[in-house]
Coordinates of C-alpha atoms and ligand atoms in Angstrom, one line a residue:
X1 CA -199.1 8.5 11.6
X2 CA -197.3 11.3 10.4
X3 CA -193.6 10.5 8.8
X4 CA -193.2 14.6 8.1
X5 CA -190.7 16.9 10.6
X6 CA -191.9 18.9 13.0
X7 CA -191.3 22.5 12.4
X8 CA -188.3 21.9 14.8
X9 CA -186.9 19.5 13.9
X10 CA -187.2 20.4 10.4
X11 CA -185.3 23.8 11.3
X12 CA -182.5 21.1 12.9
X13 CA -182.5 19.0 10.2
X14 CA -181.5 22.3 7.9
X15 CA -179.1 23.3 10.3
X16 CA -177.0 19.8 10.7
X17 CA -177.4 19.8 6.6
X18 CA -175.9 23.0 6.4
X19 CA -172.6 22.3 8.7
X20 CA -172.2 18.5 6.5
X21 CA -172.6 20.9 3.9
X22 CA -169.9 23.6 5.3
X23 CA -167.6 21.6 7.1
X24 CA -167.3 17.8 6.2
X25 CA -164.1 17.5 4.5
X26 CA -163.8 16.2 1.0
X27 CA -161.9 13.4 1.5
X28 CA -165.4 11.7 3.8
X29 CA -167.4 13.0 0.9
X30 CA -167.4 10.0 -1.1
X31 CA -167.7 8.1 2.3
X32 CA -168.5 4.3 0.8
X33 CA -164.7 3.5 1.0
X34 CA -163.7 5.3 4.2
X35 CA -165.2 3.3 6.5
X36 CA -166.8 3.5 10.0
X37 CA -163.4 4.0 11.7
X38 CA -161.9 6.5 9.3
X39 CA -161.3 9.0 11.7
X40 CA -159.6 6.7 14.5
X41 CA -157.7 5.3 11.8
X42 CA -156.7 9.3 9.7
X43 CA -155.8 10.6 13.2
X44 CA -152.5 8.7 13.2
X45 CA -152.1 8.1 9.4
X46 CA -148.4 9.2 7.6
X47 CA -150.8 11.5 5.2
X48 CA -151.1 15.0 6.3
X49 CA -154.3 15.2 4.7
X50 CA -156.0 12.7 6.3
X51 CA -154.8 13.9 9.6
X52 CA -156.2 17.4 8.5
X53 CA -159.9 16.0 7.8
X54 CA -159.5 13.9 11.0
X55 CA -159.0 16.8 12.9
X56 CA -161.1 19.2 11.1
X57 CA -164.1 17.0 11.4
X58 CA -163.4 16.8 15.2
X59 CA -163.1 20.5 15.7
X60 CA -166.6 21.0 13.8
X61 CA -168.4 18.2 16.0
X62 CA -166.9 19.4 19.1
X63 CA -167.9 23.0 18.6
X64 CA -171.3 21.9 19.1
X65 CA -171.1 19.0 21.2
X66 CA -171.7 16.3 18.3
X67 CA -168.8 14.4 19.6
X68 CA -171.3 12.2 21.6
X69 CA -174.5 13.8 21.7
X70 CA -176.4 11.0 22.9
X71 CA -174.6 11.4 26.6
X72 CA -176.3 13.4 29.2
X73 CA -175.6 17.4 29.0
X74 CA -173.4 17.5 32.3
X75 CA -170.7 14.9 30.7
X76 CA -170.3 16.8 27.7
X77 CA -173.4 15.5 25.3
X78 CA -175.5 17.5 23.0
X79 CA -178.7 17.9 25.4
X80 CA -180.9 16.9 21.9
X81 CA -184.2 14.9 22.3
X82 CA -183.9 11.9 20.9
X83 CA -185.8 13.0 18.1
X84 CA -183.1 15.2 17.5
X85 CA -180.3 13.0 18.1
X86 CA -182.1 10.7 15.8
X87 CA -182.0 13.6 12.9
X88 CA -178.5 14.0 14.1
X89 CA -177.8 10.4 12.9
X90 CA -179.5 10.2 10.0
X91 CA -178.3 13.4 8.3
X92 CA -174.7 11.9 8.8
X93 CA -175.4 8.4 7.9
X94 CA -176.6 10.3 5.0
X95 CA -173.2 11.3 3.7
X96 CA -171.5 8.5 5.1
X97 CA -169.7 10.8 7.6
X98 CA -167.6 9.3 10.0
X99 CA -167.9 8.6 13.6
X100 CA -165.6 10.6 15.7
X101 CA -164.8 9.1 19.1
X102 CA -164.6 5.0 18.4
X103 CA -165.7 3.1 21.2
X104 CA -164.5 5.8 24.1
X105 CA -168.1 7.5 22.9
X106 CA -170.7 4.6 22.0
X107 CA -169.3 1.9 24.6
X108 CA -166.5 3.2 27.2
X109 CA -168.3 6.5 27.8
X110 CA -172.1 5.4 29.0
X111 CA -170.1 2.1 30.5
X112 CA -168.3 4.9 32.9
X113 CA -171.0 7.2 33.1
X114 CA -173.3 4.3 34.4
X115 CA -170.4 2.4 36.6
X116 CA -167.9 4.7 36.5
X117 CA -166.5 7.2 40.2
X118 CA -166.7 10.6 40.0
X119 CA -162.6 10.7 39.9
X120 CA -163.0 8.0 37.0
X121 CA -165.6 10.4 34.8
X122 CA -163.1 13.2 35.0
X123 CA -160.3 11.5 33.9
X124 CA -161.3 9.6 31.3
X125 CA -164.1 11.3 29.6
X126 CA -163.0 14.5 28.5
X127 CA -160.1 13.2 26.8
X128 CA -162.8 11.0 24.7
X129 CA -164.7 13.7 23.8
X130 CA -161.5 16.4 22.5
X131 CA -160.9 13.2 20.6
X132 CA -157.2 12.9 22.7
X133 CA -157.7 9.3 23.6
X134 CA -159.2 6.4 21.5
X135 CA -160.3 3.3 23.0
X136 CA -160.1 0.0 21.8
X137 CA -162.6 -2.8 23.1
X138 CA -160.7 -6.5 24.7
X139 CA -163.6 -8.8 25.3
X140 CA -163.3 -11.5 23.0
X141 CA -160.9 -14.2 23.1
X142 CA -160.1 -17.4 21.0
X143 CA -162.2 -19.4 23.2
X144 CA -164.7 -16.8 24.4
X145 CA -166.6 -15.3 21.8
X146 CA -170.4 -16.0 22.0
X147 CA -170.0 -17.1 25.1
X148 CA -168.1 -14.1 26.4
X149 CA -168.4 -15.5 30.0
X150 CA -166.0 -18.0 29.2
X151 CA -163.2 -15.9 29.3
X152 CA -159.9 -16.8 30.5
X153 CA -157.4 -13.9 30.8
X154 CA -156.4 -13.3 34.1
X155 CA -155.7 -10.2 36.4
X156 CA -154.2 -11.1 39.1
X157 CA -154.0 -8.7 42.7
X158 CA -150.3 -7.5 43.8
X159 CA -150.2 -4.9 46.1
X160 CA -152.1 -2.0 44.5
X161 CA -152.1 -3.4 40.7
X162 CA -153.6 -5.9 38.5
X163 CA -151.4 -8.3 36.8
X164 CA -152.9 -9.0 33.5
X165 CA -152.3 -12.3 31.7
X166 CA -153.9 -13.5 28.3
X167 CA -155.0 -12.9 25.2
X168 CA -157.8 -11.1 23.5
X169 CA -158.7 -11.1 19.7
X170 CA -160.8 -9.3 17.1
X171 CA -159.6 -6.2 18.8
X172 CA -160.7 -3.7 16.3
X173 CA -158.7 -0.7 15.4
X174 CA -156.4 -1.2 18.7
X175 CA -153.2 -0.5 16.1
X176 CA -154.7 2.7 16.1
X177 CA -156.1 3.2 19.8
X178 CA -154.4 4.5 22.3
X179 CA -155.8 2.5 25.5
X180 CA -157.8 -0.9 25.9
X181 CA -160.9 -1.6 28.2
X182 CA -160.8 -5.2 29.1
X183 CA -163.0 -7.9 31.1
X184 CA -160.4 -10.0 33.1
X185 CA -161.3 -13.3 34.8
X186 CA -159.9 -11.9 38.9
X187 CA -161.6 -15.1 40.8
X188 CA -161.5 -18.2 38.9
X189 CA -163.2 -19.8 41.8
X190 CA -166.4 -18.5 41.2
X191 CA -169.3 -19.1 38.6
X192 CA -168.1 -18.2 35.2
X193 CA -170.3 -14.6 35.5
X194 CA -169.2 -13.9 38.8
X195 CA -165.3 -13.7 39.3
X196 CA -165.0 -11.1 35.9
X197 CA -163.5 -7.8 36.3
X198 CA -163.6 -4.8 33.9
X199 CA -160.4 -3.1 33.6
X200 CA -159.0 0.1 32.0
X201 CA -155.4 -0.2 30.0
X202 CA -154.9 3.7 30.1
X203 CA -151.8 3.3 27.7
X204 CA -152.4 0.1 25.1
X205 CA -148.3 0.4 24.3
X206 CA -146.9 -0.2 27.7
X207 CA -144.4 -3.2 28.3
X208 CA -146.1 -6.3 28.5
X209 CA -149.0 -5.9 25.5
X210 CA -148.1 -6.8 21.8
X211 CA -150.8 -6.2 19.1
X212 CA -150.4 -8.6 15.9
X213 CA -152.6 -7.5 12.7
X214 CA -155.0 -10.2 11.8
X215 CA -155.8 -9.5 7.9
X216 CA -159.6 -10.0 6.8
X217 CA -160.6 -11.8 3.9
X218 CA -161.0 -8.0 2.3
X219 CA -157.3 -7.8 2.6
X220 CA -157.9 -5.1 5.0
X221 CA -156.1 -4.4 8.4
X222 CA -159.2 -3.7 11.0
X223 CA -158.5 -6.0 13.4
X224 CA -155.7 -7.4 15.1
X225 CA -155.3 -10.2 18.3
X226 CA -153.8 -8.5 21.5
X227 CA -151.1 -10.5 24.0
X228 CA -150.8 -9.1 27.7
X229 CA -148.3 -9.9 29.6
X230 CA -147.8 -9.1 33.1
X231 CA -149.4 -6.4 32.2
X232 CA -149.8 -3.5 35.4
X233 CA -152.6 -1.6 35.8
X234 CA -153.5 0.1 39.2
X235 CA -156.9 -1.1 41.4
X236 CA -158.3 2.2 41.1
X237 CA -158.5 1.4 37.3
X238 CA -161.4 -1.1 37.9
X239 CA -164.9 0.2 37.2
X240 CA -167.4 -0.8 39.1
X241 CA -166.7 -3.8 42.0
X242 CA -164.2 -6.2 42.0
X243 CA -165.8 -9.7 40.3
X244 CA -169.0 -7.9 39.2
X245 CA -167.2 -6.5 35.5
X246 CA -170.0 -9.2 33.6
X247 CA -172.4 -6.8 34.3
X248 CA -170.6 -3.7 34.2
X249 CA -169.5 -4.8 30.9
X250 CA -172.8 -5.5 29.8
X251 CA -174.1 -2.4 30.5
X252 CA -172.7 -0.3 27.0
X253 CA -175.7 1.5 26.6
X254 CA -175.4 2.7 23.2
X255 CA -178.5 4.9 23.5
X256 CA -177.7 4.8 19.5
X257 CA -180.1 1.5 18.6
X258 CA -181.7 2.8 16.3
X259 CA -179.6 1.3 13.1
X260 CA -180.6 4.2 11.1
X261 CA -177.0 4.6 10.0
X262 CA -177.7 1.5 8.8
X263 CA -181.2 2.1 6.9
X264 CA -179.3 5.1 5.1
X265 CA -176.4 3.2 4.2
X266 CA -178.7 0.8 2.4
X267 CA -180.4 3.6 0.8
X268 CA -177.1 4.7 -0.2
X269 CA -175.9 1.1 -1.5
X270 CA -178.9 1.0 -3.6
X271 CA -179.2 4.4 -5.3
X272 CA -175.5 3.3 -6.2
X273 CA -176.5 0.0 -7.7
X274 CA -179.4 1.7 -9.3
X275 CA -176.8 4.3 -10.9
X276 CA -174.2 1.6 -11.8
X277 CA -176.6 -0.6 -13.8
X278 CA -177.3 2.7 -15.8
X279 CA -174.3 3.1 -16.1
X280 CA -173.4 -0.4 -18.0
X281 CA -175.9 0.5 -20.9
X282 CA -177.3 -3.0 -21.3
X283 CA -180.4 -4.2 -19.7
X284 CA -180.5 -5.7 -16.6
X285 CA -181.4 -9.8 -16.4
X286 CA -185.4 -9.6 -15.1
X287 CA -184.3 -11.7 -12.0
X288 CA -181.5 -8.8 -11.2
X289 CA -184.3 -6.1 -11.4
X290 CA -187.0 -8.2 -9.8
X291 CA -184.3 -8.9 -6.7
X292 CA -183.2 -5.0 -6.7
X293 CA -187.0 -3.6 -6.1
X294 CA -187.2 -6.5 -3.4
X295 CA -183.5 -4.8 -1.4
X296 CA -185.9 -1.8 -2.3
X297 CA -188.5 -3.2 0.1
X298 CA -186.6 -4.2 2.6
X299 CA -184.6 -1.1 2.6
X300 CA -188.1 0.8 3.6
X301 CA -188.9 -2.1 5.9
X302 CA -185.5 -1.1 7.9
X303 CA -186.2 2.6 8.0
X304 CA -189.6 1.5 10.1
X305 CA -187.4 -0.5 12.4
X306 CA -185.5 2.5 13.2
X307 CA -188.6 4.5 13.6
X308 CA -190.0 2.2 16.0
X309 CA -187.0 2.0 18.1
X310 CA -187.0 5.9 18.3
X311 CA -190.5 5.9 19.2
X312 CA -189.3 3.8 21.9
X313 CA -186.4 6.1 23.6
X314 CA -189.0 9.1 22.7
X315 CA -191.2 7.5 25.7
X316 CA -188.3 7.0 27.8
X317 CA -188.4 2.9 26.7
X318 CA -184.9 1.2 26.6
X319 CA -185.3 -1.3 23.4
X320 CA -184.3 -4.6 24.1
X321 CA -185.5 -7.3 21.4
X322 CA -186.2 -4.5 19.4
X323 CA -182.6 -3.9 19.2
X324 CA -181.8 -7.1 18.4
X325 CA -184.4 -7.6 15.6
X326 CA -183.2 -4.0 13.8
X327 CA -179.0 -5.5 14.1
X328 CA -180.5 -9.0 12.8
X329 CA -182.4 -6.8 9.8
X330 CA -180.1 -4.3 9.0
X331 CA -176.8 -6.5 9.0
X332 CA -177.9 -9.1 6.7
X333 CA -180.1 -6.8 4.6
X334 CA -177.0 -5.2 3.7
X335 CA -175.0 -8.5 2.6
X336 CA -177.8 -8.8 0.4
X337 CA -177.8 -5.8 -1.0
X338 CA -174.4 -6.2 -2.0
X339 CA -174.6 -9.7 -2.7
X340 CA -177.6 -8.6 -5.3
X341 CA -175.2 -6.2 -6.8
X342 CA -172.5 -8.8 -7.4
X343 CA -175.4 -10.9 -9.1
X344 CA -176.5 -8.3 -11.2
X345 CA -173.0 -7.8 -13.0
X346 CA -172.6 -11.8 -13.7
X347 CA -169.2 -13.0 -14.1
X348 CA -167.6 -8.9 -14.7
X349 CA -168.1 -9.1 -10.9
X350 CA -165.5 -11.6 -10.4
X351 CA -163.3 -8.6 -10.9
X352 CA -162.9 -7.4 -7.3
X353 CA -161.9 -4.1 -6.1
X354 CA -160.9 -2.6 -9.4
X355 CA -162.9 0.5 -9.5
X356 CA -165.6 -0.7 -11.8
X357 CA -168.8 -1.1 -10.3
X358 CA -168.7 -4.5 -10.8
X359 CA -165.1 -5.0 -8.4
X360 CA -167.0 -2.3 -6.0
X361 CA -170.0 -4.5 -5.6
X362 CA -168.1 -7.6 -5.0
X363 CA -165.6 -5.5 -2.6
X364 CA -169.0 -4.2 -0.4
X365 CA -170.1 -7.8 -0.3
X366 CA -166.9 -8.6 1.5
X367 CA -167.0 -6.2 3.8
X368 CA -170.7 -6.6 4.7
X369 CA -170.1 -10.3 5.8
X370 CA -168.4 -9.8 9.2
X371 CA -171.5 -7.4 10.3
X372 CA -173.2 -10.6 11.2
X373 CA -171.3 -11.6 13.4
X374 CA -170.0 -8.5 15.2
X375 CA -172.0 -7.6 18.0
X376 CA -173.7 -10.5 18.8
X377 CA -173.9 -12.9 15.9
X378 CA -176.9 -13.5 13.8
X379 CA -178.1 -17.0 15.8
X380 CA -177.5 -15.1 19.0
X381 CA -179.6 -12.1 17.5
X382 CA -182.2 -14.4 16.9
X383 CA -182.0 -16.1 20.4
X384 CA -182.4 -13.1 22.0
X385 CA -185.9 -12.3 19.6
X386 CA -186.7 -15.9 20.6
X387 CA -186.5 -15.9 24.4
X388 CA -186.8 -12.5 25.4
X389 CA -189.0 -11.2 22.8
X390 CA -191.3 -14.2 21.8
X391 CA -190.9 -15.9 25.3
X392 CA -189.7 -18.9 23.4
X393 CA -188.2 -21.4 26.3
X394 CA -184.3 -22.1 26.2
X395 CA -183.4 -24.4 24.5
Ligands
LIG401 C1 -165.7 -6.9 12.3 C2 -165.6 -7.4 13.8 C3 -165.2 -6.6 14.7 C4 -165.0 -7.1 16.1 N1 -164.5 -6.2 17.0 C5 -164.3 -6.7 18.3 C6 -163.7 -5.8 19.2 O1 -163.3 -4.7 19.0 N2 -163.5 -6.3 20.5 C7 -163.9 -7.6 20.8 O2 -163.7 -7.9 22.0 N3 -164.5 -8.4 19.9 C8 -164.7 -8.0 18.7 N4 -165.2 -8.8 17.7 C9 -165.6 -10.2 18.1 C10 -167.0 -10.5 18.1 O3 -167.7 -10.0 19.3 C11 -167.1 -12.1 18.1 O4 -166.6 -12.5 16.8 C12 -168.6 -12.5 18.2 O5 -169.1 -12.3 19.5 C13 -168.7 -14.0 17.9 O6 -167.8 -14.8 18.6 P1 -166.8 -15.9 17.9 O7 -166.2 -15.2 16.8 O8 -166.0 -16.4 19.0 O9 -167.8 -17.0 17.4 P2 -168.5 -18.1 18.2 O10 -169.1 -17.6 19.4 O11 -167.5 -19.2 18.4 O12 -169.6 -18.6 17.2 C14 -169.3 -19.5 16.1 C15 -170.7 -19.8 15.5 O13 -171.5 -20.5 16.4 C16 -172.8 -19.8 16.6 N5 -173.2 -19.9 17.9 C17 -172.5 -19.6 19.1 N6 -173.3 -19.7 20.2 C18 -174.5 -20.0 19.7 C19 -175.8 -20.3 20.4 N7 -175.9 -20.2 21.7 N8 -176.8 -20.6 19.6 C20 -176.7 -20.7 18.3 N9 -175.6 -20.5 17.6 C21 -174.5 -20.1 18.3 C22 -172.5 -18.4 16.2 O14 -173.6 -17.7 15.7 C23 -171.4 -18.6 15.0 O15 -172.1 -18.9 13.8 C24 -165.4 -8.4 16.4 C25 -165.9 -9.2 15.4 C26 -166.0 -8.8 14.1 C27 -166.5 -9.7 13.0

C-alpha cells in the first residue's frame, strides 16, 4: 500500500497549505488554547480582534466553499472527493484551525439535507454556511443521556405551533448560538422511540427559554443547561414526520468520521511534550520516556484508523463500528497523552494552567476528559464495537 499523495492531491494539499499559510489569522495560530468552538464563541466576543479573525477566517473558507465541504455541491459543499476532503481536514487539524459553522454544518445541515423540505433547505442552510446563524444541539437532558430515548420534554400541538416544555442540558456553546434544534417527546403514549419529534428553535432568545452556564471542572464556560417554557415554535418547523424525530435525529451524518483531526491533534500534543521535556534541561524519568514512545505508537496506530475509514467513504461505504472504534481510540488516546505529560513533570505539574508546560499539560488533561463521554460515551462506544461490529449478543 502506498501512504504517498497522488499527484493531485499533492497539488491540493499545497494549495490548502498555502491559504492556512496566507489567511489563518494569528490569533488561531497557536491553536492548542483556542479550542474547537473558537469561532462560534470570537463571533460574539467584546474583543474586536477576535471578531476580526472570526470573520476573516469565515470570508477565506467561504470563498472556496470550505465552510462545509463535505455537503453535496448543490447545497453549497466543496464538490472534493473524499480524498480531498480528507486532505482538507488534515491540513487544518494540522494548525489547529478552527471549525467554522458549529453544529449548523456537521449535524443540522446533513440532518436537513437528508430530512429536511425543499422550503426547509432554503431557509435554513444558507444562513449556516455565510456563518449568519449558529446552532446549538438540545438532545440531552438530566435524565436522558445515554439513553437519549428517554427523553421527557414535551411539545405540545395548539393550533399551528408547538408548545415546548422542559429542560435540556450539556447544551454546548448555546450562550453563543443563535437557534436550538431539539428532539421533543409530542406522543407520550407511544414506545419511548416512537412519539419523539425533532424541532427547530429558529431564535434560542425568544420568551420562554433561559440558558444557565454550567462551569466545567476546567473552570471553563462551554456548556450551559437550557429551560423552555411554553416555548412557540410553528408545525412547519418540524423536520421530518410528526413522532418519527428518533430517527431523524439519528440520522447526523457527519460524513467527517474520519477522526483525523483527532490523529493530528495528538501528533501535535506530542511534538509539544517532546519540545517541553527539552525544554526543562533535566533528564526525563525512564518510565516517562518509555510511556512517551508508547503515546508515540498509538498516535501512528490512530492515523491508520483514519486511513481505514477514508478508504471506506472512498468506496462509497458508510462506516459504522468503524466509527465507533476510531472515537473510542482517538478520545482516550488523547487523555493519555496528556495524562503522560502530567506524569512526566512529577509534582511541578500540580501547578495547573500557569503557562509552564507543566500547568499546560495538566490544563490539556482536563480538557481531554469529557471527550469520553461526548458523543456517545466510552462503554456505549464499545457496545456498539461489541454488537454491531463483533455480533456480540445484547446483553
Ligand atoms: C463536552 C460535552 C459536550 C456535550 N454537548 C452536548 C450538546 O451540545 N447537546 C446535547 O444534547 N448533549 C451534549 N452533551 C451530552 C452528552 O451527549 C451526554 O453527556 C452523553 O450522551 C452521556 O450521557 P449522560 O451524561 O447522561 O451519562 P449517562 O448516560 O447517565 O451515563 C453515565 C455512565 O453510565 C454509563 N452507561 C450508560 N449506559 C450504558 C450502557 N448501556 N452500557 C454501559 N454503560 C452505560 C456511561 O458510559 C457513563 O459512564 C455533551 C457532553 C459533553 C461531555
Amino acid at each position: 500500500m502506498d501512504w504517498e499523495d497522488s499527484q493531485e492531491q499533492a497539488a491540493f494539499r499545497a494549495e490548502v497549505r498555502q491559504v492556512i499559510q496566507e489567511h489563518l489569522p494569528d490569533r488561531y495560530r497557536s491553536a492548542d488554547g483556542a479550542g474547537e468552538r473558537a469561532w462560534e464563541f470570537d463571533r460574539k466576543s467584546d474583543d474586536p480582534e477576535a471578531r476580526e479573525a472570526a470573520d476573516s477566517w469565515l470570508r477565506t473558507l467561504s470563498e472556496r466553499r470550505w465552510v462545509a465541504p463535505q455537503w453535496p455541491y448543490e447545497y453549497g459543499g466543496a464538490g472534493l472527493t473524499p480524498m480531498e476532503q480528507f486532505v482538507l481536514n488534515q491540513e487544518l487539524a494540522r494548525v489547529g484551525a478552527p471549525h467554522v459553522g458549529g453544529s449548523g454544518v456537521g449535524l443540522l445541515g446533513p440532518t436537513l439535507i437528508v430530512h429536511g423540505t425543499d422550503e426547509q433547505k432554503a431557509r435554513y442552510l444558507p444562513p449556516i454556511l455565510k456563518g449568519e446563524v449558529a446552532w446549538a444541539q438540545g438532545y440531552s437532558e438530566p435524565g436522558a443521556g445515554s439513553d437519549l430515548a428517554s427523553l421527557q420534554t414535551r411539545a405540545e400541538r395548539d393550533g399551528d405551533t408547538y408548545v415546548i416544555n422542559g429542560q435540556k442540558i450539556w447544551t454546548s456553546g448555546a450562550h453563543a448560538a443563535d437557534a436550538l434544534f431539539l428532539l421533543a417527546r409530542t406522543d407520550p403514549e407511544a414506545p419511548k422511540h416512537r412519539g419523539i419529534s425533532f424541532l427547530l428553535v429558529e431564535d434560542i432568545r425568544q420568551p420562554g427559554i433561559s440558558i444557565r452556564p454550567l462551569i466545567d471542572m476546567g473552570d471553563h464556560h462551554y456548556f450551559n443547561e437550557t429551560f423552555l417554557e411554553d416555548v412557540r415554535v410553528p408545525i412547519s418547523n418540524r423536520v421530518g414526520e410528526e413522532n418519527r424525530g428518533w430517527y431523524v435525529g439519528m440520522t447526523l451524518l457527519d460524513f467527517e468520521r474520519s477522526n483525523i483531526g483527532a490523529a493530528e491533534g495528538a501528533r501535535r500534543a506530542l511534538a509539544r511534550l517532546v519540545r517541553d521535556a527539552h525544554s526543562t534541561g533535566r533528564p526525563l524519568p525512564p518510565v516517562a520516556r518509555l510511556a512517551i514512545a508508547e503515546r508515540y505508537v498509538e498516535s501512528q496506530v490512530m492515523f491508520q484508523f483514519s486511513l481505514r475509514i477514508i478508504s471506506m467513504q472512498n468506496r462509497g461505504l458508510i462506516p459504522n463500528h468503524e466509527a465507533s472504534v476510531a472515537k473510542l481510540f482517538a478520545s482516550e488516546m488523547s487523555q493519555r497523552i496528556s495524562l503522560t505529560a502530567t506524569r512526566a513533570f512529577g509534582l511541578h505539574a500540580q501547578r495547573w494552567a500557569d503557562g509552564t508546560a507543566a500547568g499546560r499539560a495538566t490544563d490539556s488533561y482536563i480538557r481531554s476528559v469529557p471527550a469520553t463521554i461526548r458523543g456517545g460515551t466510552s462503554e456505549v462506544q464499545r457496545n456498539v464495537i461489541a454488537t454491531r461490529g463483533l455480533g456480540l449478543p445484547r446483553g
